[in-house]
Coordinates of C-alpha atoms and ligand atoms in Angstrom, one line a residue:
M1 CA -18.7 -4.7 31.7
A2 CA -19.9 -8.0 30.2
E3 CA -16.7 -9.9 30.9
E4 CA -17.9 -13.3 29.8
E5 CA -19.2 -12.0 26.5
Y6 CA -16.0 -10.2 25.8
A7 CA -13.9 -13.3 26.5
R8 CA -16.1 -15.3 24.2
L9 CA -15.9 -12.6 21.4
R10 CA -12.1 -12.7 21.7
E11 CA -12.1 -16.4 21.4
L12 CA -14.2 -16.4 18.3
Y13 CA -12.1 -13.6 16.8
S14 CA -8.9 -15.5 17.5
E15 CA -10.2 -18.4 15.5
I16 CA -11.0 -16.1 12.6
S17 CA -7.5 -14.6 12.9
Y18 CA -5.8 -18.0 12.7
I19 CA -7.8 -19.0 9.6
D20 CA -6.8 -15.6 8.1
Q21 CA -3.1 -16.4 8.9
A22 CA -3.4 -19.8 7.2
I23 CA -4.9 -18.2 4.1
N24 CA -2.2 -15.6 4.0
H25 CA 0.6 -18.1 4.4
L26 CA -0.8 -20.3 1.7
S27 CA -1.0 -17.4 -0.7
W28 CA 2.6 -16.3 0.3
D29 CA 3.7 -19.9 -0.5
Q30 CA 1.9 -19.8 -3.8
E31 CA 3.9 -16.6 -4.8
T32 CA 7.3 -17.9 -3.5
F33 CA 8.0 -21.6 -3.2
M34 CA 5.0 -23.6 -4.4
P35 CA 5.7 -26.0 -7.2
P36 CA 3.5 -25.3 -10.2
G37 CA 1.9 -28.7 -10.1
A38 CA 0.3 -27.9 -6.8
I39 CA -2.0 -25.2 -8.1
L40 CA -5.2 -27.3 -8.2
D41 CA -4.8 -28.4 -4.6
R42 CA -3.9 -24.9 -3.6
A43 CA -7.1 -23.5 -5.2
G44 CA -9.1 -26.2 -3.3
Q45 CA -7.4 -25.3 0.0
M46 CA -8.0 -21.6 -0.5
S47 CA -11.6 -22.0 -1.4
V48 CA -12.4 -24.3 1.5
L49 CA -10.6 -22.1 4.0
S50 CA -12.3 -18.9 2.6
A51 CA -15.7 -20.5 3.0
I52 CA -14.9 -21.4 6.6
H53 CA -13.6 -17.9 7.2
H54 CA -16.8 -16.3 5.8
R55 CA -19.0 -18.6 7.9
K56 CA -17.0 -17.7 11.0
V57 CA -17.0 -13.9 10.4
T58 CA -20.8 -14.0 9.9
D59 CA -21.5 -16.3 12.8
P60 CA -24.7 -14.9 14.4
E61 CA -23.1 -15.5 17.8
I62 CA -20.7 -12.7 16.9
G63 CA -23.6 -10.4 16.2
R64 CA -25.2 -11.2 19.5
L65 CA -22.0 -10.7 21.5
V66 CA -21.3 -7.4 19.8
S67 CA -24.8 -6.0 20.5
V68 CA -24.6 -7.0 24.1
L69 CA -21.1 -5.4 24.5
E70 CA -22.2 -2.3 22.7
K71 CA -24.7 -1.7 25.4
S72 CA -22.1 -2.1 28.2
E73 CA -19.6 0.3 29.8
L74 CA -16.4 -0.4 28.0
G75 CA -12.8 1.0 28.2
E76 CA -11.3 2.7 25.2
E77 CA -9.4 -0.4 23.9
V78 CA -12.2 -2.9 24.5
S79 CA -14.7 -0.6 22.9
A80 CA -12.4 -0.3 19.8
V81 CA -12.1 -4.1 19.6
V82 CA -15.9 -4.5 19.7
R83 CA -16.5 -1.6 17.3
E84 CA -14.1 -3.1 14.7
I85 CA -15.4 -6.7 15.0
G86 CA -18.9 -5.3 14.7
R87 CA -18.1 -3.3 11.6
A88 CA -16.7 -6.4 9.8
Y89 CA -19.6 -8.5 10.9
R90 CA -22.2 -6.0 9.6
R91 CA -20.5 -5.5 6.3
Q92 CA -20.1 -9.2 5.7
T93 CA -23.6 -10.2 6.7
S94 CA -25.1 -7.4 4.6
I95 CA -23.7 -9.0 1.4
P96 CA -25.7 -12.1 0.3
E97 CA -23.6 -15.2 -0.2
D98 CA -24.7 -15.5 -3.8
L99 CA -23.2 -12.1 -4.5
V100 CA -20.0 -13.0 -2.7
K101 CA -19.7 -16.2 -4.9
E102 CA -20.5 -14.3 -8.1
I103 CA -17.9 -11.7 -7.4
A104 CA -15.3 -14.5 -6.7
S105 CA -16.1 -16.4 -9.9
T106 CA -16.2 -13.2 -12.0
Q107 CA -12.8 -12.3 -10.6
S108 CA -11.1 -15.3 -11.9
V109 CA -12.5 -15.0 -15.5
A110 CA -12.1 -11.3 -15.5
Q111 CA -8.5 -11.6 -14.5
Q112 CA -7.8 -14.0 -17.3
A113 CA -9.7 -11.8 -19.8
W114 CA -7.6 -8.8 -18.6
Q115 CA -4.4 -10.8 -19.1
N116 CA -5.3 -11.8 -22.6
A117 CA -6.6 -8.3 -23.5
R118 CA -3.4 -6.7 -22.2
K119 CA -1.2 -9.2 -24.2
K120 CA -3.2 -8.5 -27.4
D121 CA -3.7 -4.8 -26.6
D122 CA -7.4 -5.2 -27.2
F123 CA -9.7 -3.4 -24.6
S124 CA -12.8 -5.0 -26.1
M125 CA -11.7 -8.4 -24.9
F126 CA -11.8 -7.1 -21.4
S127 CA -14.7 -4.7 -21.4
P128 CA -17.6 -7.1 -21.1
Y129 CA -16.0 -8.5 -17.9
L130 CA -15.4 -5.1 -16.6
V131 CA -19.0 -4.1 -17.2
K132 CA -20.0 -7.2 -15.2
M133 CA -17.6 -6.5 -12.4
V134 CA -18.7 -2.8 -12.1
E135 CA -22.3 -4.0 -11.9
L136 CA -21.5 -6.5 -9.2
K137 CA -19.5 -4.0 -7.1
K138 CA -22.4 -1.5 -7.4
R139 CA -24.7 -4.2 -6.1
E140 CA -22.2 -4.9 -3.2
A141 CA -22.1 -1.2 -2.4
E142 CA -25.9 -1.0 -2.4
C143 CA -26.1 -4.0 0.0
V144 CA -23.6 -2.4 2.4
G145 CA -25.1 1.0 2.2
Y146 CA -23.6 4.5 2.4
D147 CA -24.5 8.0 3.5
D148 CA -23.0 10.1 0.8
V149 CA -22.0 8.5 -2.5
I150 CA -21.8 4.9 -3.7
Y151 CA -18.0 5.0 -3.9
D152 CA -17.8 5.4 -0.1
A153 CA -19.1 1.9 0.4
L154 CA -16.2 0.4 -1.6
L155 CA -13.5 2.8 -0.3
D156 CA -14.5 1.8 3.3
V157 CA -13.0 -1.7 2.9
Y158 CA -9.5 -0.3 2.3
E159 CA -9.7 3.1 4.1
P160 CA -12.2 2.6 6.9
Y161 CA -14.3 5.7 7.8
A162 CA -12.9 7.7 4.8
R163 CA -15.3 9.6 2.6
S164 CA -14.6 10.3 -1.1
S165 CA -15.7 13.9 -0.6
E166 CA -12.7 14.4 1.7
I167 CA -10.4 12.5 -0.7
T168 CA -11.6 14.6 -3.6
E169 CA -10.8 17.7 -1.7
L170 CA -7.4 16.5 -0.6
F171 CA -6.5 15.5 -4.1
S172 CA -7.7 18.6 -5.8
S173 CA -5.5 20.7 -3.6
L174 CA -2.6 18.5 -4.8
R175 CA -3.2 17.9 -8.5
S176 CA -2.5 21.3 -10.0
R177 CA 0.6 21.8 -7.8
L178 CA 1.9 18.4 -8.8
V179 CA 1.3 19.1 -12.5
D180 CA 3.2 22.3 -12.1
I181 CA 6.2 20.6 -10.4
V182 CA 6.4 17.9 -13.2
K183 CA 6.1 20.6 -15.8
K184 CA 8.9 22.7 -14.4
I185 CA 11.2 19.6 -14.1
T186 CA 10.4 18.4 -17.6
E187 CA 10.9 21.9 -19.1
S188 CA 14.2 22.3 -17.3
G189 CA 15.6 19.8 -19.7
I190 CA 17.8 18.4 -17.0
V191 CA 18.4 14.7 -17.3
I192 CA 20.0 12.9 -14.4
D193 CA 22.5 10.1 -15.1
E194 CA 21.0 6.9 -13.9
T195 CA 23.6 4.6 -15.2
V196 CA 25.4 4.2 -11.9
V197 CA 22.5 2.1 -10.6
R198 CA 22.2 0.2 -13.9
R199 CA 25.4 -1.8 -13.9
E200 CA 25.7 -5.5 -13.2
Y201 CA 24.9 -6.7 -9.7
P202 CA 25.1 -10.4 -9.0
I203 CA 21.7 -11.5 -7.5
E204 CA 23.4 -13.2 -4.5
D205 CA 25.1 -10.0 -3.6
Q206 CA 21.9 -8.1 -4.0
K207 CA 20.2 -10.5 -1.7
A208 CA 22.9 -10.1 0.9
F209 CA 22.7 -6.3 0.7
C210 CA 18.8 -6.4 0.9
D211 CA 18.9 -8.7 4.0
H212 CA 21.4 -6.2 5.5
L213 CA 19.1 -3.3 4.8
A214 CA 16.0 -4.9 6.3
K215 CA 18.0 -5.7 9.4
V216 CA 19.6 -2.3 9.8
L217 CA 16.2 -0.7 9.6
G218 CA 14.9 -2.9 12.4
F219 CA 13.2 -5.9 10.8
D220 CA 13.3 -8.9 13.2
F221 CA 14.4 -12.0 11.2
D222 CA 13.4 -14.2 14.2
K223 CA 9.8 -13.2 13.4
G224 CA 9.8 -12.9 9.7
R225 CA 11.4 -13.7 6.3
L226 CA 12.5 -12.0 3.2
D227 CA 12.0 -14.0 0.0
I228 CA 11.5 -13.5 -3.7
S229 CA 8.3 -13.1 -5.8
A230 CA 7.3 -11.5 -9.1
H231 CA 5.5 -8.7 -7.4
P232 CA 6.8 -7.7 -3.9
F233 CA 4.4 -7.9 -1.1
T234 CA 4.1 -8.3 2.7
S235 CA 1.7 -10.4 4.7
G236 CA 1.6 -11.9 8.2
T237 CA 1.3 -10.9 11.8
R238 CA 3.6 -9.5 14.5
R239 CA 4.9 -12.9 15.2
D240 CA 5.6 -14.0 11.6
V241 CA 5.9 -11.5 8.8
R242 CA 6.6 -12.7 5.3
M243 CA 7.9 -10.1 2.9
T244 CA 9.2 -10.5 -0.6
T245 CA 11.4 -8.5 -3.0
R246 CA 12.6 -9.0 -6.6
F247 CA 15.9 -8.9 -8.4
E248 CA 17.1 -7.8 -11.8
I249 CA 20.8 -8.2 -12.5
D250 CA 21.1 -4.8 -14.1
N251 CA 18.9 -2.7 -11.9
L252 CA 19.9 -2.0 -8.3
K253 CA 16.9 0.3 -7.6
N254 CA 14.4 -2.4 -8.1
S255 CA 15.5 -4.7 -5.3
V256 CA 16.8 -2.1 -2.9
F257 CA 13.7 0.1 -2.9
S258 CA 11.2 -2.8 -3.1
T259 CA 13.0 -4.2 0.0
I260 CA 13.0 -0.9 1.9
H261 CA 9.3 -0.4 0.9
E262 CA 8.2 -3.9 2.1
T263 CA 10.4 -3.5 5.3
G264 CA 8.3 -0.4 6.1
H265 CA 5.1 -2.5 5.8
A266 CA 6.7 -5.3 7.9
L267 CA 7.9 -3.0 10.6
Y268 CA 4.3 -1.9 11.1
E269 CA 3.2 -5.5 11.4
Q270 CA 6.0 -6.2 13.9
G271 CA 5.1 -3.2 15.9
Y272 CA 1.7 -4.2 17.3
L273 CA 1.5 -4.9 21.0
E274 CA 1.7 -8.6 22.1
N275 CA -1.2 -8.0 24.6
N276 CA -3.4 -7.2 21.7
Y277 CA -2.4 -10.2 19.6
L278 CA -5.4 -11.8 17.7
T279 CA -7.6 -8.7 18.1
P280 CA -8.1 -5.8 15.7
L281 CA -5.7 -3.8 17.8
A282 CA -2.9 -5.9 16.3
E283 CA -3.9 -5.2 12.7
G284 CA -3.2 -2.3 10.4
V285 CA -5.8 0.3 10.5
S286 CA -6.0 1.0 6.8
L287 CA -4.1 0.6 3.6
G288 CA -3.4 4.3 3.5
I289 CA -1.6 4.2 6.9
H290 CA 0.1 0.9 5.9
E291 CA 1.4 2.6 2.8
S292 CA 2.5 5.6 4.8
Q293 CA 4.9 3.3 6.6
S294 CA 6.3 1.8 3.5
R295 CA 6.7 5.1 1.6
F296 CA 8.2 6.8 4.7
W297 CA 11.1 4.3 4.8
E298 CA 11.4 3.8 1.0
N299 CA 11.3 7.5 -0.1
I300 CA 11.7 9.8 2.8
I301 CA 14.5 7.9 4.5
G302 CA 15.7 5.5 1.7
R303 CA 16.0 8.1 -1.0
S304 CA 17.6 10.8 1.2
R305 CA 21.2 12.0 1.0
P306 CA 22.0 11.2 4.7
F307 CA 20.8 7.6 4.1
W308 CA 23.2 7.1 1.2
S309 CA 26.0 8.9 2.9
H310 CA 26.0 5.9 5.3
M311 CA 24.9 3.2 2.8
L312 CA 27.1 4.0 -0.2
P313 CA 30.3 2.8 1.5
E314 CA 28.4 -0.4 2.6
L315 CA 27.1 -0.8 -1.0
K316 CA 30.7 -0.6 -2.3
R317 CA 31.7 -3.4 0.1
H318 CA 29.0 -5.6 -1.5
F319 CA 29.6 -4.3 -5.0
P320 CA 33.2 -3.4 -5.8
N321 CA 32.1 -2.2 -9.3
M322 CA 30.5 0.8 -7.5
N323 CA 33.8 2.1 -6.1
D324 CA 34.0 5.1 -8.4
V325 CA 30.5 6.3 -7.6
T326 CA 30.2 9.6 -5.6
L327 CA 27.5 10.3 -3.0
D328 CA 26.1 13.0 -5.2
Q329 CA 25.8 10.7 -8.2
M330 CA 24.1 8.0 -6.1
F331 CA 21.6 10.4 -4.4
R332 CA 20.6 11.9 -7.8
A333 CA 20.4 8.5 -9.5
V334 CA 17.8 7.2 -7.0
N335 CA 15.8 10.4 -7.4
T336 CA 15.2 10.9 -11.1
V337 CA 11.8 12.4 -12.1
G338 CA 10.0 12.1 -15.4
P339 CA 6.5 11.5 -16.8
S340 CA 6.0 7.8 -17.5
L341 CA 3.1 5.6 -18.5
I342 CA 3.3 2.9 -16.0
R343 CA 2.4 3.6 -12.3
T344 CA 4.6 1.0 -10.8
E345 CA 7.7 2.4 -12.5
S346 CA 7.0 6.0 -11.7
D347 CA 8.8 8.3 -9.3
E348 CA 7.9 10.1 -6.1
V349 CA 6.6 13.2 -7.9
T350 CA 4.6 11.7 -10.7
Y351 CA 3.3 8.7 -8.9
N352 CA 0.3 10.5 -7.4
L353 CA -0.9 11.8 -10.7
H354 CA -1.2 8.2 -11.9
I355 CA -3.3 7.5 -8.8
M356 CA -5.5 10.6 -9.3
I357 CA -6.3 9.6 -12.8
R358 CA -7.6 6.2 -11.6
Y359 CA -9.5 7.8 -8.7
E360 CA -11.2 10.2 -11.0
M361 CA -12.1 7.3 -13.4
E362 CA -13.3 5.0 -10.6
T363 CA -15.6 7.5 -9.0
G364 CA -17.0 8.5 -12.4
I365 CA -17.5 4.8 -13.3
M366 CA -19.3 4.0 -10.0
E367 CA -21.5 7.1 -10.2
G368 CA -22.5 6.1 -13.8
K369 CA -20.9 9.3 -15.3
I370 CA -18.3 7.3 -17.2
G371 CA -19.2 4.3 -19.3
V372 CA -16.8 1.3 -19.5
D373 CA -16.4 1.8 -23.3
E374 CA -15.3 5.4 -22.7
I375 CA -12.4 4.4 -20.4
P376 CA -9.5 4.1 -23.0
E377 CA -10.0 7.5 -24.6
L378 CA -10.7 9.3 -21.3
W379 CA -7.7 7.6 -19.7
N380 CA -5.4 8.8 -22.5
D381 CA -6.8 12.3 -22.4
K382 CA -6.1 12.5 -18.7
Y383 CA -2.5 11.3 -19.1
E384 CA -2.0 13.9 -21.7
E385 CA -3.5 16.6 -19.5
Y386 CA -1.7 15.7 -16.2
L387 CA 1.6 14.1 -17.3
G388 CA 2.0 15.5 -20.8
I389 CA 2.2 12.1 -22.5
R390 CA -0.3 10.0 -24.4
P391 CA -0.2 6.2 -24.0
P392 CA 0.4 4.7 -27.5
T393 CA -1.5 1.5 -26.5
N394 CA -4.1 0.4 -24.1
A395 CA -1.7 -2.2 -22.7
D396 CA 0.4 0.8 -21.6
G397 CA -2.8 2.7 -20.6
C398 CA -5.9 1.5 -19.0
L399 CA -5.0 -2.2 -19.1
Q400 CA -1.8 -1.8 -17.1
D401 CA -3.1 -2.8 -13.7
I402 CA -4.8 -5.9 -12.4
H403 CA -6.9 -4.1 -9.8
W404 CA -10.2 -3.5 -11.8
S405 CA -10.3 -7.1 -13.0
M406 CA -10.3 -8.2 -9.4
G407 CA -13.0 -5.7 -8.5
L408 CA -10.7 -3.7 -6.3
F409 CA -12.5 -0.4 -6.7
G410 CA -11.7 2.0 -3.8
Y411 CA -8.2 0.7 -3.4
F412 CA -6.1 3.1 -5.5
P413 CA -6.6 6.3 -3.5
T414 CA -5.0 4.7 -0.5
Y415 CA -1.6 4.8 -2.3
T416 CA -1.7 8.6 -2.4
L417 CA -3.1 8.9 1.1
G418 CA 0.0 6.9 2.1
N419 CA 2.3 9.4 0.4
L420 CA 0.5 12.3 2.0
Y421 CA 0.6 10.8 5.4
S422 CA 4.2 9.8 5.1
A423 CA 5.3 13.4 4.6
Q424 CA 3.1 14.6 7.4
I425 CA 4.6 12.0 9.7
Y426 CA 8.1 13.0 8.6
N427 CA 7.4 16.7 9.5
A428 CA 6.2 15.6 12.9
I429 CA 9.3 13.5 13.5
L430 CA 11.5 16.3 12.4
R431 CA 9.8 18.6 15.0
D432 CA 10.6 16.1 17.8
M433 CA 14.0 15.1 16.4
P434 CA 15.6 18.1 14.7
D435 CA 18.8 16.0 14.2
L436 CA 17.0 13.4 12.2
G437 CA 19.4 13.8 9.2
S438 CA 22.5 13.1 11.2
R439 CA 20.9 10.1 12.9
V440 CA 20.1 8.7 9.5
A441 CA 23.6 9.4 8.3
S442 CA 24.9 7.3 11.2
A443 CA 22.3 4.5 10.6
E444 CA 20.7 5.3 13.9
F445 CA 17.2 4.2 12.9
A446 CA 16.0 2.8 16.3
P447 CA 14.8 6.2 17.6
I448 CA 12.8 6.8 14.4
L449 CA 11.3 3.3 14.6
S450 CA 10.4 3.9 18.3
W451 CA 8.6 7.1 17.3
L452 CA 6.6 5.3 14.8
R453 CA 6.0 2.3 17.1
E454 CA 4.7 4.5 19.9
R455 CA 2.4 6.8 17.8
I456 CA 1.3 4.5 15.0
H457 CA 2.2 0.8 15.1
S458 CA 1.2 0.0 18.7
K459 CA -2.3 1.6 18.1
G460 CA -3.5 -1.0 15.6
K461 CA -7.1 -0.2 14.9
L462 CA -7.7 1.8 18.1
Y463 CA -8.6 5.0 16.2
P464 CA -9.9 5.7 12.7
P465 CA -7.0 6.5 10.3
K466 CA -7.7 10.3 10.2
V467 CA -7.8 10.5 14.0
L468 CA -4.6 8.4 14.3
I469 CA -2.8 10.9 12.0
E470 CA -4.2 13.8 13.9
K471 CA -3.0 12.3 17.3
A472 CA 0.3 11.3 15.9
T473 CA 1.2 14.5 14.1
G474 CA -0.8 17.1 15.8
S475 CA -2.9 18.1 12.8
A476 CA -5.5 16.8 10.4
P477 CA -4.5 15.2 7.1
D478 CA -3.2 17.9 4.8
A479 CA -1.5 17.7 1.4
D480 CA 0.7 20.7 2.1
H481 CA 3.3 18.7 4.0
F482 CA 3.9 16.5 1.0
I483 CA 4.1 19.4 -1.5
R484 CA 6.6 21.2 0.8
Y485 CA 8.7 18.0 1.1
L486 CA 8.7 17.5 -2.7
K487 CA 9.6 21.1 -3.5
E488 CA 12.4 21.3 -1.1
K489 CA 13.9 18.0 -2.1
F490 CA 13.6 18.2 -5.8
S491 CA 14.5 21.9 -6.1
G492 CA 17.9 20.9 -4.6
I493 CA 18.3 17.9 -6.9
Y494 CA 17.4 19.7 -10.1
G495 CA 18.8 23.0 -9.1
I496 CA 15.7 24.9 -10.1
T497 CA 13.0 26.7 -8.1
L498 CA 9.9 24.6 -7.8
Ligands
MG501 MG1 2.9 -1.0 -0.5

């Protein structure tokens, strides 16, 4: 093999990775500790670093090394490294710099317009910017190229190698079954008492409990931090992961499940192999796989009865005002289901319907079947059809998420992919570890983490996401695992046949 070329490629890529890390830490700082007065300097730092990053990613030397290496005999891992660096290089170089800049500047004005439109509940204040953004993203997709439909070129950034035809198929096998489950739960008229998790919980005690949770699940605080931000997120590398959560004095679910969710993302980051550090093999393979890790820990483990059979006594030690709460009350309170308007506040069952609505809208918009001015009405119709409720305002409807103002088309479906993958992974773990429940009930999380480390985390970008799932679980991505999981869990909670 071309040893020299490979060493040089790794060197160039490590520089790119370090710049990436600096950008991530600066944006983490901006969301957590940065004083407001520093915003202009921060914007300057970010724009200079982003320009350097872009220059380095599109350095013709990378293109040359990749094409030499592609012609040589390479082992599986080296060939994956070359393939992934080559993919990023080709994508970035195919988009003209003018277009990159135009998208960036449109993002900031569109974001502001979206914020104002949402505040005033006036879609027309946002629509001209959205029209512009859609046009720019279409141009980007045309530059990058695609085999099948235009949406694929955008989806590829977040879920590499995925095709919207496959996602459409996966989602359509899911939609009617989800609508049916939601309908049965709603029509049962059963309302679960949530008040046990809506008492008063001093923020400091919540912080201590969340630190404890992250640690028990396996998060390494020598190589990461847990801080506070308005919207929880995780960024970083295997050596330094920054995650955040948020606290509300009268809502225990918010901080606890945000923390478990972000810990799931962080455990993935901490699970890459040190040997592969500063290569694509020490990076998450897709947002869908990343989200499968966060949703696995948050929902499948964190909202399970065995989990709370261990954690409730610990919770009571942190919050004596929870002393009267029974395991059954706690388990049910963290698993309420009901149609809602806002995605980020929705439950395990309805969440994916929110995503499907956006996915159907996005693909329609990109294919020119849905005009921007038709969005509000169509959005509301779909909410009525799938969730049985109609948003009274656009602020609670199509203006609720920031994504479109930032041009993040192709991003939403990865949330549902994550949920589907998480249930499939759960079934595979259960097969290997039939006593999973009793392990969780005794807070024995290490074997579960090892399973994930071995089959998912340590692989980085070695395989395309679909292949990774197939190798890890023994079968191709399939929505049945998720439906089975939901039916079993929520039939029990609601005492009805789903
Ligand atoms: Mg997430």
